[in-house]
Amino acid sequence: MSAVIENHHDDHHHGPDKGLMRWVLTTNHKDIGTLYLWFSFAMFLTGGCMALVIRAELFQPGLQLVVPEFFNQMTTMHGLIMVFGAVMPAFVGLANWLVPMMIGAPDMALPRMNNYSFWILPFAFSMLLSTLFMEGGAPNFGWTFYAPLSTEYAPPSVTFFIFAVHLMGISSIMGSINVVVTILNLRAPGMRLMDMPLFVWTWLITAYLLIAVMPVLAGVVTMMLMDIHFGTAFFSAGGGGDPVLFQHVFWFFGHPEVYIMILPAFGIVSAIIPTFARKKLFGYDSMVYATASIAFLSFIVWAHHMFTVGMPIAGELYFMYATMLIAVPTGVKVFNWAATMWQGSMTFETPMLFAVAFVILFTIGGLSGLMLSIVPADFQYHDTYFVVAHFHYVLVPGSIFSIMAAAYYWLPKWTGNMYDETLGKTHFWLSFVGVNVTFFPQHFIGLAGMPRRYPDYALQFADWNMVSSVGAFIFGFSQLLFLFIVIKCIMGGKKATDEVWDGAEGLEWTIASPAPYHTFSTPPELPERAMA
Amino acid sequence: MARKESKVGEGQRLKTSLQWLIAVAALSSSWQALADWSALNMTKGVTAISREVYDLHMLIFTICVVIGVLVFGVMIWSMLVHRKSLGHKPATFSHSTKLEYAWTIIPIFILIGMAVPATSTLRDMYDASGADIDIEVRGYQWKWQYTYLSDDPTQEVKFISSLLTPPDEYYNRTPKREHYLADVDNPLVIPINKRVRFLVTSNDVIHSWWVPDFAVKKDAIPGFVHEAWAVVEEPGIYRGKCTELCGKDHGFMPIVVKAVEQAEYESWLAMKQQEALQVYETVGKTWTMAELMETGEQVYTQACQSCHQANGQGIPPAFPSLVGQGLAIGPIDAHIDIVVNGKAGSAMQAFAAQLNPAEIAAVVTYERNAWGNNVGDLVQPRAVNALISSEE
C-alpha cells in the first residue's frame, strides 16, 4: 500500500497544473470533486439568501419587502437552486472525491467527461440566474412548474429556464454514467459488489435513478417548449391537451428525484455512525436491499403528489398503499442505524453529531411523509405548510446535514488538517437549533391551514411564522461559520493522521492525509474487511 | 479512580440533561396553553367526513409519535450510556436475522392498521350518490365564480367572489382588520343538512378549492370538472383558500362559505334570482356618462385592478398599462372585444363570462376616460349585449 503512494510523491509530472487552467482543464477526480463542492456551496448560499428573502417577507403579515410577483420568483428560484444547484452537485462532488478512493480506483472511468459534466453547471446556473434581470422577471411558477401556469401564463424567461434545465440534465446524466462505469469497472481486484462501502452502493443506485429519470425531465420541459413556441398543445386544455399529463410526467421524474437527493445521504451516514460508534454497521446486506427497494418503489408512487387532481378512487388507493410501503425499507435503515449505535463505544465529534441529528430529524420527516401518504388526511395537508415542513425535514436536516457530516468527516483526508472541533460543534448546535426552530412550527402553520407559496397570510398564522423566520436567520447565518471553518481547515491546523478517526474503516483511510493528487495508480491489496 | 469520577460526572450530566428535558417540556406545554389549539392542529370541521378525517389524522399522528418516541428513546438511551467516555466497550454483533425480520414485518402490520381506516374514509368521501344542490366552482386568476346550476337557465344564479381586504391593508397603510385576507365580497351561500355537490373547474391556470372545515380540497383544472361534496351540519361562516400556485395573487383569493338554514337559503336564492332579472332590465336602458363612470370604477376595482393596478399603469410586460396607449385610447370596438373575449395566450380573461353587459360597458367607458385618458366616447350596455349575442 504505502509503496504505491510513495511512488507518487516522487512523480512530479503528474502533479496539478498551476493557475486557473488547472481548474478549467482538470480531469482529476479530486479537483473536480472540489469544484463541485465549492460550486454547490455557492449555490447553497445563493438559494439560502432567497430563502431568507421569503422568510423575511413572512416575518409579519402584510407585504413589507417584496411584491407577490417577486415573492413567487424567490420561491421558484430557491427550490430550483437548492435541488439542482446545491444538493445534487454536492453529492456528485462527494462521489467524485470518494468513490475512486473507496473502491481503490485511480480516478473516475471517464475523466474528460467528468470535466464537461462539471463545467456545464456554471453556464446552466448563470443562465437560470440571469432570468432574474430579464423583463418580466425570473420563473415564478414554483419549482414544480405546473402547466399551464408555466406555459401559456409564464414570463418570457421560461425559455431560458427550459434550456438551463436541459443543461443540468445533461450534466447529471454524464455524471451518473461516469459513476456507474467507475463502480462497475474500476473496483480493486477482489472487491465484490457486496464488499463495497454503502456510500458507493447508494451512489450506484442513485446514478441509475438519475439516468432513468433525467430524460423524463428533459422530455417534459421539451413538451413545454413546444407548447410555448411551436404551437403544440400537450398541456393546454384549450388545444385538446391535458394539464394533468404535465403533473404525471413531472412527478414520474420528481419522485425518484427526491430519492436521488437522499440515497447518497444514507450512504454517508452509514459510513459515519459505525466509525464513531466503533462498531460495525448493523445489517449491511439489508441496507443494500433496503436502498434498492426504495429506489424501485420510487418509480411507482409518483401520483401521491397529486392526490387532489381528481384521480379515480382505485388510483388513489393504489398510490396510497404503494407509498406506505416505502416506510418498510426506510424503517429498516433507521433501525439498522439505531442498532449500530446500540452497545457501541460512542464519541460525538462534529460528523457524528450531524449524522445522529440526520437519523432523528430525517425520521421525523419520514413519519410526516407517512402521514401525507394517507389520502383522506392528505386532502387536508396537501399544498400547506405541513408539506413544506415535511420536505424540508428530509432535505435540510436530511440531505444537507449529511453533506455537512461528510464534509467534516472527510475534510481531514482532503486537506491533511483537522478542522476546529469546537467551532464545528458550535456550527452543529446553531444549525440544529436553527433548523428545528425554522421547520417544526411549519407543521403547526400547515395543520392550522396556511397554504404554501403565500406571500402574505391571515392573522392567525402570525406567531409561528415569526418563530419560523427567526429560526431561518439563525440557520442561514450559521452557514457562514461553516465557510469559515472549512477555509480555516484548508489553511492549516492540527495535522491529520492517515487514519484520521480511530474507528474508521475503508480504503480511503489507508492513503496519506492529505490524499495525494493521484492515488491507487496500481490497485490496492484489499484489507481484510473488504475480503470478508 | 479517574474512571469513577467520570462516571459521577456522567451521572451529573445525565441529571442535568433530564432537568433540561423537563424544562423544555414545561416550556412547550405552557406555549400550548398560551397558543390557541386551532393554531396548532387540524380543524375537526363541521361535516361527518371532516370529523372522520380528523380522527384518522389523530390516529396516524399518534402512531407516528409512538414510533418516534420508541426509536428516538432507544437512540438517546444508547447515546447517554454507550459512550466511550463512560468506558463502554463496543459490542461486536452486526447481524440478527430475527431482529431484522421483526422490524420488517411488524411495520407492515402497523401500516395495515393505518390503511384500513384510511380506505374506509376515502370510500365515504368518494360516495357519488346524488346531490340536493349542484354548484359549479370556477377558478379565475384570482377569484372564484360560483354558479348555482339549474335545469331552467333563467333560474341560474351566478356571481364572482373576490377578496374584500383592500390593498391598503396588505401594503400596511391601514391597520389589518379581523378576517384579514380571509373575507370576500360575495360569499358562497349553502343550506345546512343538504348534500351540496361542488363541480370544480378552472378558466385559466390550475387553482385548488379548499375549505378545511369540510375536508374538501379539489384542484380546479382547465378542461376538467371534478366533484366534491359536503353536508354541513352547523350554520356558520367557513373560510378556505386557494391551494395551488396560480400566479401573483395566489394568496389573495380566499373562499368564504356561509352555511344557513334552508329557509334563509331559499330567500337568499330568490333575492339573487331577482337581481339577475334586474340586470337584464338595466341592459336595455340608456346610461349617462356619469352612471357609466361610477359603475365602471367599481367594476374596475373588482375585476381589473389586480393586474392593471389602481392607476391603470399595469405591471408590464405581463399586465400592460392602459394609460395613454394601446386599445384603451384606440378604436372602441377592439377595446370592447378584448374585454369580452380576452386575449389568447395571455392573462387577459374573457370577461363576458364574469361580467354582465352593463358592467362591461361601464368598465370600457371608465378605462377610456380615467387617468387622463380623455377619449370622451362611451358605450351603451345594449351594444355590448348585441355583440355578445351575435357571437353566441
Coordinates of N, CA, C and O in Angstrom, one line a residue, chain B residues 187-276:
Chain B
P187 N -69.9 35.9 -0.5 CA -69.7 34.5 -0.1 C -70.6 33.5 -0.8 O -71.7 33.9 -1.2
L188 N -70.1 32.3 -0.8 CA -71.0 31.2 -1.3 C -71.9 30.9 -0.2 O -71.6 30.8 1.0
V189 N -73.2 30.8 -0.5 CA -74.2 30.5 0.5 C -74.8 29.1 0.2 O -75.2 28.8 -0.9
I190 N -74.8 28.3 1.2 CA -75.4 26.9 1.1 C -76.3 26.6 2.3 O -76.1 27.2 3.4
P191 N -77.3 25.8 2.1 CA -78.1 25.4 3.2 C -77.5 24.3 4.0 O -76.7 23.5 3.5
I192 N -77.8 24.2 5.3 CA -77.2 23.1 6.1 C -78.0 21.9 5.9 O -79.2 21.9 5.4
N193 N -77.4 20.8 6.3 CA -78.1 19.4 6.2 C -78.5 19.1 4.8 O -79.5 18.3 4.7
K194 N -78.0 19.6 3.8 CA -78.3 19.2 2.4 C -77.0 18.8 1.8 O -75.9 19.3 2.1
R195 N -77.1 17.8 0.9 CA -75.9 17.4 0.2 C -75.6 18.3 -0.9 O -76.4 18.4 -1.9
V196 N -74.6 19.1 -0.7 CA -74.2 20.1 -1.7 C -73.0 19.5 -2.5 O -72.0 19.1 -2.0
R197 N -73.2 19.5 -3.9 CA -72.1 19.0 -4.7 C -71.4 20.2 -5.4 O -72.0 21.1 -5.9
F198 N -70.1 20.2 -5.2 CA -69.2 21.2 -5.9 C -68.6 20.6 -7.1 O -67.9 19.6 -7.1
L199 N -68.9 21.3 -8.3 CA -68.3 20.9 -9.5 C -67.1 21.8 -9.8 O -67.4 23.0 -10.2
V200 N -65.9 21.4 -9.6 CA -64.8 22.3 -9.6 C -64.1 22.3 -10.9 O -63.7 21.3 -11.4
T201 N -63.9 23.5 -11.5 CA -63.1 23.6 -12.7 C -62.4 25.0 -12.7 O -62.5 25.7 -11.8
S202 N -61.7 25.2 -13.8 CA -61.0 26.5 -13.9 C -61.0 27.1 -15.3 O -61.2 26.3 -16.3
N203 N -60.8 28.3 -15.3 CA -60.9 29.0 -16.6 C -59.5 29.3 -17.2 O -59.4 29.6 -18.3
D204 N -58.5 29.3 -16.3 CA -57.2 29.7 -16.8 C -56.1 28.7 -16.4 O -55.8 27.8 -17.1
V205 N -55.5 28.9 -15.2 CA -54.4 28.0 -14.7 C -55.1 27.1 -13.7 O -56.3 27.2 -13.4
I206 N -54.3 26.3 -13.0 CA -54.8 25.4 -12.0 C -54.9 26.1 -10.7 O -54.0 26.8 -10.3
H207 N -56.1 26.0 -10.1 CA -56.3 26.5 -8.8 C -56.7 25.3 -7.9 O -56.8 24.2 -8.4
S208 N -56.9 25.5 -6.6 CA -57.4 24.4 -5.8 C -58.3 25.0 -4.8 O -58.0 25.9 -4.1
W209 N -59.5 24.4 -4.7 CA -60.6 24.9 -3.9 C -60.6 24.2 -2.5 O -61.0 23.0 -2.5
W210 N -60.2 24.8 -1.5 CA -60.0 24.2 -0.2 C -60.8 24.8 0.9 O -60.7 26.0 1.2
V211 N -61.7 24.1 1.5 CA -62.4 24.5 2.7 C -62.1 23.5 3.8 O -62.7 22.4 3.9
P212 N -61.2 23.8 4.7 CA -60.7 22.9 5.7 C -61.9 22.3 6.6 O -61.9 21.1 6.9
D213 N -62.9 23.1 6.9 CA -64.0 22.7 7.7 C -64.8 21.6 7.1 O -65.6 20.9 7.7
F214 N -64.7 21.5 5.7 CA -65.5 20.5 5.0 C -64.6 19.3 4.6 O -65.0 18.3 4.0
A215 N -63.3 19.4 4.9 CA -62.3 18.5 4.4 C -62.4 18.3 2.9 O -62.3 17.2 2.4
V216 N -62.7 19.4 2.2 CA -62.8 19.4 0.7 C -61.6 20.1 0.1 O -61.5 21.3 0.5
K217 N -60.8 19.5 -0.6 CA -59.8 20.2 -1.4 C -59.8 19.5 -2.8 O -59.5 18.3 -2.9
K218 N -60.1 20.3 -3.8 CA -60.1 19.7 -5.2 C -59.4 20.7 -6.1 O -59.7 21.9 -6.0
D219 N -58.6 20.2 -6.9 CA -57.9 21.1 -7.8 C -58.9 21.5 -8.9 O -59.7 20.7 -9.4
A220 N -58.8 22.8 -9.2 CA -59.6 23.4 -10.3 C -58.7 23.4 -11.5 O -57.8 24.2 -11.6
I221 N -59.0 22.5 -12.5 CA -58.1 22.4 -13.6 C -58.8 22.7 -14.9 O -59.9 22.2 -15.1
P222 N -58.2 23.5 -15.8 CA -58.9 23.9 -17.0 C -59.1 22.6 -17.8 O -58.2 21.8 -18.0
G223 N -60.3 22.4 -18.3 CA -60.6 21.2 -19.2 C -61.2 20.1 -18.4 O -61.5 19.0 -18.9
F224 N -61.2 20.2 -17.1 CA -61.7 19.1 -16.2 C -62.8 19.6 -15.3 O -62.7 20.8 -14.9
V225 N -63.8 18.8 -15.0 CA -64.7 19.1 -13.9 C -64.6 18.0 -12.9 O -64.9 16.9 -13.2
H226 N -64.2 18.4 -11.7 CA -64.1 17.4 -10.6 C -65.2 17.6 -9.6 O -65.6 18.8 -9.4
E227 N -65.6 16.6 -9.0 CA -66.7 16.8 -8.0 C -66.2 16.5 -6.6 O -65.4 15.7 -6.3
A228 N -66.8 17.3 -5.7 CA -66.6 17.1 -4.2 C -67.9 17.4 -3.6 O -68.8 18.0 -4.3
W229 N -68.1 17.0 -2.4 CA -69.4 17.3 -1.8 C -69.3 17.5 -0.3 O -68.3 17.1 0.3
A230 N -70.3 18.1 0.3 CA -70.3 18.3 1.7 C -71.8 18.4 2.2 O -72.7 18.9 1.5
V231 N -72.0 17.8 3.4 CA -73.3 18.0 4.1 C -72.9 18.8 5.4 O -72.3 18.2 6.3
V232 N -73.1 20.1 5.4 CA -72.7 20.9 6.6 C -73.8 20.8 7.7 O -75.0 20.9 7.4
E233 N -73.3 20.6 8.9 CA -74.3 20.3 9.9 C -74.6 21.6 10.8 O -75.7 21.6 11.4
E234 N -73.7 22.5 10.8 CA -74.0 23.7 11.7 C -74.0 25.0 10.8 O -73.1 25.1 10.0
P235 N -74.9 25.9 11.1 CA -74.8 27.2 10.4 C -73.6 27.9 10.8 O -73.1 27.7 11.9
G236 N -73.0 28.7 9.9 CA -71.8 29.4 10.3 C -71.1 29.9 9.0 O -71.5 29.6 7.9
I237 N -70.0 30.6 9.3 CA -69.2 31.1 8.2 C -67.9 30.3 8.1 O -67.2 30.2 9.2
Y238 N -67.6 29.6 7.0 CA -66.4 28.8 6.9 C -65.4 29.3 5.9 O -65.9 29.7 4.8
R239 N -64.2 29.4 6.3 CA -63.2 30.1 5.4 C -62.2 29.1 4.8 O -61.8 28.2 5.5
G240 N -61.9 29.4 3.6 CA -61.0 28.5 2.9 C -60.0 29.3 2.0 O -60.1 30.5 2.0
K241 N -59.2 28.6 1.3 CA -58.2 29.3 0.5 C -57.9 28.5 -0.8 O -58.2 27.3 -0.9
C242 N -57.3 29.2 -1.7 CA -56.7 28.6 -2.9 C -55.4 27.9 -2.6 O -54.6 28.5 -1.9
T243 N -55.3 26.6 -2.9 CA -54.1 25.9 -2.5 C -53.2 25.4 -3.7 O -52.4 24.5 -3.5
E244 N -53.4 26.0 -4.9 CA -52.5 25.6 -5.9 C -51.9 26.9 -6.5 O -52.7 27.7 -6.9
L245 N -50.6 27.0 -6.5 CA -50.0 28.2 -7.0 C -50.6 28.6 -8.4 O -50.6 27.8 -9.3
C246 N -51.2 29.8 -8.5 CA -51.9 30.2 -9.7 C -51.5 31.6 -10.2 O -52.2 32.2 -10.9
G247 N -50.3 32.0 -9.8 CA -49.9 33.3 -10.2 C -49.7 34.3 -9.1 O -49.7 33.9 -7.9
K248 N -49.6 35.6 -9.4 CA -49.1 36.5 -8.4 C -50.1 36.7 -7.2 O -49.7 36.8 -6.1
D249 N -51.4 36.6 -7.5 CA -52.3 36.8 -6.4 C -52.9 35.5 -5.8 O -54.0 35.5 -5.3
H250 N -52.1 34.4 -5.9 CA -52.5 33.1 -5.3 C -52.9 33.3 -3.9 O -53.8 32.6 -3.4
G251 N -52.2 34.1 -3.1 CA -52.5 34.2 -1.7 C -53.7 35.2 -1.4 O -54.0 35.5 -0.3
F252 N -54.3 35.7 -2.5 CA -55.3 36.8 -2.3 C -56.6 36.4 -3.0 O -57.3 37.2 -3.5
M253 N -57.0 35.1 -3.0 CA -58.3 34.7 -3.5 C -58.9 33.7 -2.5 O -59.1 32.5 -2.8
P254 N -59.3 34.2 -1.3 CA -59.9 33.3 -0.3 C -61.3 32.8 -0.7 O -61.9 33.3 -1.7
I255 N -61.7 31.9 0.1 CA -63.1 31.3 -0.1 C -63.8 31.6 1.2 O -63.3 31.4 2.3
V256 N -65.1 32.0 1.0 CA -65.9 32.1 2.2 C -67.2 31.4 1.9 O -67.9 31.7 0.9
V257 N -67.6 30.4 2.8 CA -68.9 29.7 2.6 C -69.7 30.0 3.8 O -69.3 29.9 4.9
K258 N -71.0 30.5 3.5 CA -71.9 30.8 4.6 C -72.9 29.7 4.6 O -73.7 29.5 3.6
A259 N -73.0 28.9 5.7 CA -74.0 27.8 5.7 C -75.2 28.4 6.6 O -75.0 28.9 7.7
V260 N -76.4 28.3 6.0 CA -77.6 28.9 6.7 C -78.7 27.8 6.7 O -78.7 26.8 6.0
E261 N -79.7 28.2 7.4 CA -80.9 27.3 7.5 C -81.6 27.3 6.1 O -81.5 28.3 5.3
Q262 N -82.3 26.3 5.8 CA -82.9 26.1 4.5 C -83.8 27.3 4.1 O -83.7 27.9 3.0
A263 N -84.6 27.8 5.0 CA -85.5 29.0 4.7 C -84.7 30.2 4.3 O -85.0 30.9 3.3
E264 N -83.6 30.5 5.1 CA -82.8 31.6 4.8 C -82.1 31.5 3.4 O -82.0 32.4 2.6
Y265 N -81.7 30.2 3.1 CA -81.1 29.9 1.8 C -82.0 30.2 0.7 O -81.7 30.9 -0.3
E266 N -83.3 29.8 0.9 CA -84.3 30.0 -0.2 C -84.5 31.5 -0.5 O -84.6 31.9 -1.6
S267 N -84.6 32.2 0.6 CA -84.9 33.6 0.4 C -83.7 34.3 -0.2 O -83.8 35.2 -1.1
W268 N -82.5 33.9 0.2 CA -81.3 34.5 -0.4 C -81.2 34.1 -1.9 O -81.0 35.0 -2.8
L269 N -81.6 32.9 -2.3 CA -81.5 32.5 -3.7 C -82.6 33.3 -4.5 O -82.2 33.7 -5.6
A270 N -83.7 33.4 -3.9 CA -84.8 34.2 -4.6 C -84.3 35.6 -4.8 O -84.5 36.2 -5.9
M271 N -83.6 36.2 -3.8 CA -83.1 37.6 -4.0 C -82.1 37.6 -5.1 O -82.1 38.5 -6.0
K272 N -81.2 36.7 -5.2 CA -80.2 36.6 -6.2 C -80.8 36.5 -7.6 O -80.4 37.1 -8.6
Q273 N -81.9 35.7 -7.7 CA -82.6 35.5 -9.0 C -83.2 36.8 -9.4 O -83.2 37.2 -10.6
Q274 N -83.8 37.5 -8.4 CA -84.4 38.8 -8.7 C -83.3 39.8 -9.2 O -83.6 40.5 -10.2
E275 N -82.2 39.8 -8.6 CA -81.1 40.7 -9.0 C -80.7 40.4 -10.5 O -80.5 41.3 -11.2
A276 N -80.7 39.1 -10.8 CA -80.3 38.7 -12.1 C -81.3 39.3 -13.2 O -80.9 39.8 -14.2

